[in-house]
PDB file of C-alpha atoms in Angstrom:
ATOM      1  CA  MET A   1     159.871 119.085 121.924  1.00 70.00           C
ATOM      2  CA  ALA A   2     157.320 117.368 125.130  1.00 75.00           C
ATOM      3  CA  LEU A   3     154.079 118.297 124.779  1.00 85.00           C
ATOM      4  CA  LYS A   4     152.651 119.817 128.022  1.00 93.00           C
ATOM      5  CA  PRO A   5     150.912 117.197 129.938  1.00 95.00           C
ATOM      6  CA  VAL A   6     146.603 117.552 129.665  1.00 95.00           C
ATOM      7  CA  THR A   7     143.939 117.131 132.268  1.00 97.00           C
ATOM      8  CA  VAL A   8     141.256 114.610 132.115  1.00 97.00           C
ATOM      9  CA  SER A   9     138.566 117.127 131.276  1.00 97.00           C
ATOM     10  CA  GLN A  10     140.902 118.585 128.964  1.00 96.00           C
ATOM     11  CA  LEU A  11     140.885 114.904 127.767  1.00 95.00           C
ATOM     12  CA  ASN A  12     137.451 114.332 127.142  1.00 95.00           C
ATOM     13  CA  GLU A  13     136.082 118.279 125.772  1.00 96.00           C
ATOM     14  CA  TYR A  14     139.101 117.572 122.896  1.00 94.00           C
ATOM     15  CA  ILE A  15     137.322 113.372 122.922  1.00 91.00           C
ATOM     16  CA  SER A  16     133.597 114.787 122.844  1.00 90.00           C
ATOM     17  CA  ARG A  17     134.283 118.084 120.400  1.00 92.00           C
ATOM     18  CA  VAL A  18     135.793 115.093 117.738  1.00 90.00           C
ATOM     19  CA  LEU A  19     132.885 112.397 118.013  1.00 85.00           C
ATOM     20  CA  THR A  20     130.763 115.511 117.987  1.00 86.00           C
ATOM     21  CA  THR A  21     131.854 117.044 115.084  1.00 91.00           C
ATOM     22  CA  ASP A  22     133.067 114.478 113.041  1.00 91.00           C
ATOM     23  CA  PRO A  23     130.408 113.146 110.544  1.00 88.00           C
ATOM     24  CA  LEU A  24     131.881 109.518 110.353  1.00 86.00           C
ATOM     25  CA  LEU A  25     132.529 109.489 114.035  1.00 83.00           C
ATOM     26  CA  GLY A  26     129.117 111.253 115.217  1.00 77.00           C
ATOM     27  CA  ASN A  27     126.572 108.727 113.752  1.00 82.00           C
ATOM     28  CA  ILE A  28     128.631 105.034 113.562  1.00 88.00           C
ATOM     29  CA  SER A  29     127.462 101.660 114.127  1.00 93.00           C
ATOM     30  CA  VAL A  30     129.648  98.643 114.727  1.00 95.00           C
ATOM     31  CA  ALA A  31     129.381  95.284 114.015  1.00 97.00           C
ATOM     32  CA  GLY A  32     131.310  92.679 116.515  1.00 98.00           C
ATOM     33  CA  GLU A  33     130.663  90.191 118.829  1.00 98.00           C
ATOM     34  CA  ILE A  34     129.847  90.818 122.355  1.00 98.00           C
ATOM     35  CA  SER A  35     132.504  89.859 124.871  1.00 98.00           C
ATOM     36  CA  ASN A  36     133.045  90.000 128.482  1.00 98.00           C
ATOM     37  CA  LEU A  37     129.560  90.864 129.518  1.00 97.00           C
ATOM     38  CA  LYS A  38     129.114  92.705 132.954  1.00 97.00           C
ATOM     39  CA  TYR A  39     126.126  93.056 135.058  1.00 96.00           C
ATOM     40  CA  HIS A  40     126.366  95.488 137.014  1.00 96.00           C
ATOM     41  CA  SER A  41     123.703  96.356 140.237  1.00 95.00           C
ATOM     42  CA  SER A  42     122.741  99.367 138.746  1.00 94.00           C
ATOM     43  CA  GLY A  43     121.277  98.437 136.391  1.00 92.00           C
ATOM     44  CA  HIS A  44     123.914  99.707 133.409  1.00 96.00           C
ATOM     45  CA  VAL A  45     125.868  96.753 131.329  1.00 97.00           C
ATOM     46  CA  TYR A  46     129.544  96.328 130.096  1.00 97.00           C
ATOM     47  CA  PHE A  47     131.362  94.693 127.248  1.00 97.00           C
ATOM     48  CA  SER A  48     133.414  94.393 124.969  1.00 98.00           C
ATOM     49  CA  MET A  49     132.978  93.913 120.896  1.00 97.00           C
ATOM     50  CA  VAL A  50     135.601  91.989 119.069  1.00 98.00           C
ATOM     51  CA  ASP A  51     136.003  90.825 115.879  1.00 97.00           C
ATOM     52  CA  GLU A  52     139.025  88.872 114.766  1.00 97.00           C
ATOM     53  CA  ASN A  53     141.297  91.078 115.637  1.00 97.00           C
ATOM     54  CA  SER A  54     140.716  94.001 117.581  1.00 98.00           C
ATOM     55  CA  LYS A  55     138.585  94.925 120.391  1.00 97.00           C
ATOM     56  CA  ILE A  56     136.651  98.069 121.853  1.00 96.00           C
ATOM     57  CA  ASN A  57     134.999  98.279 125.089  1.00 96.00           C
ATOM     58  CA  CYS A  58     131.365  99.133 125.639  1.00 95.00           C
ATOM     59  CA  PHE A  59     129.201 100.447 127.938  1.00 94.00           C
ATOM     60  CA  LEU A  60     125.529 100.406 128.153  1.00 94.00           C
ATOM     61  CA  PRO A  61     123.178 102.544 130.260  1.00 95.00           C
ATOM     62  CA  SER A  62     120.417 100.811 132.034  1.00 95.00           C
ATOM     63  CA  SER A  63     117.765 103.554 130.524  1.00 94.00           C
ATOM     64  CA  CYS A  64     119.378 101.834 126.933  1.00 91.00           C
ATOM     65  CA  PHE A  65     119.518  98.446 128.569  1.00 92.00           C
ATOM     66  CA  ASN A  66     115.831  98.263 129.561  1.00 91.00           C
ATOM     67  CA  ARG A  67     114.824  99.340 126.450  1.00 93.00           C
ATOM     68  CA  LEU A  68     116.479  95.625 124.682  1.00 91.00           C
ATOM     69  CA  ASN A  69     114.006  92.961 123.140  1.00 92.00           C
ATOM     70  CA  TYR A  70     116.565  90.964 123.484  1.00 90.00           C
ATOM     71  CA  GLU A  71     119.214  89.314 125.506  1.00 93.00           C
ATOM     72  CA  LEU A  72     122.338  90.137 126.023  1.00 95.00           C
ATOM     73  CA  GLY A  73     125.401  87.216 125.639  1.00 96.00           C
ATOM     74  CA  ASP A  74     128.309  86.162 125.127  1.00 98.00           C
ATOM     75  CA  GLY A  75     128.687  85.238 121.515  1.00 97.00           C
ATOM     76  CA  LEU A  76     125.951  87.846 120.693  1.00 97.00           C
ATOM     77  CA  GLU A  77     126.997  89.113 117.327  1.00 97.00           C
ATOM     78  CA  VAL A  78     125.251  93.115 116.831  1.00 96.00           C
ATOM     79  CA  VAL A  79     125.305  95.756 115.618  1.00 95.00           C
ATOM     80  CA  VAL A  80     125.573  98.671 117.583  1.00 92.00           C
ATOM     81  CA  HIS A  81     124.835 102.427 116.761  1.00 88.00           C
ATOM     82  CA  GLY A  82     126.629 105.690 118.303  1.00 79.00           C
TER      83      GLY A  82
END
């Protein structure tokens, strides 16, 4: 039996609920290398974090970017928390 499609809002609410209630995902640090770094005119930063096998897309709000004490760059090994 096929599942009924959900709306974008329903999907976002579900993902938010999972992320905030899962003890691992609600407070996680991830190590990887910055790739495809893009600075948007709004001040936000978009990039991928990669390792030898996988990639995740990332968003850094301008309010957080402005508090960094170092320069971001492709190839930089980082640990991010979220």
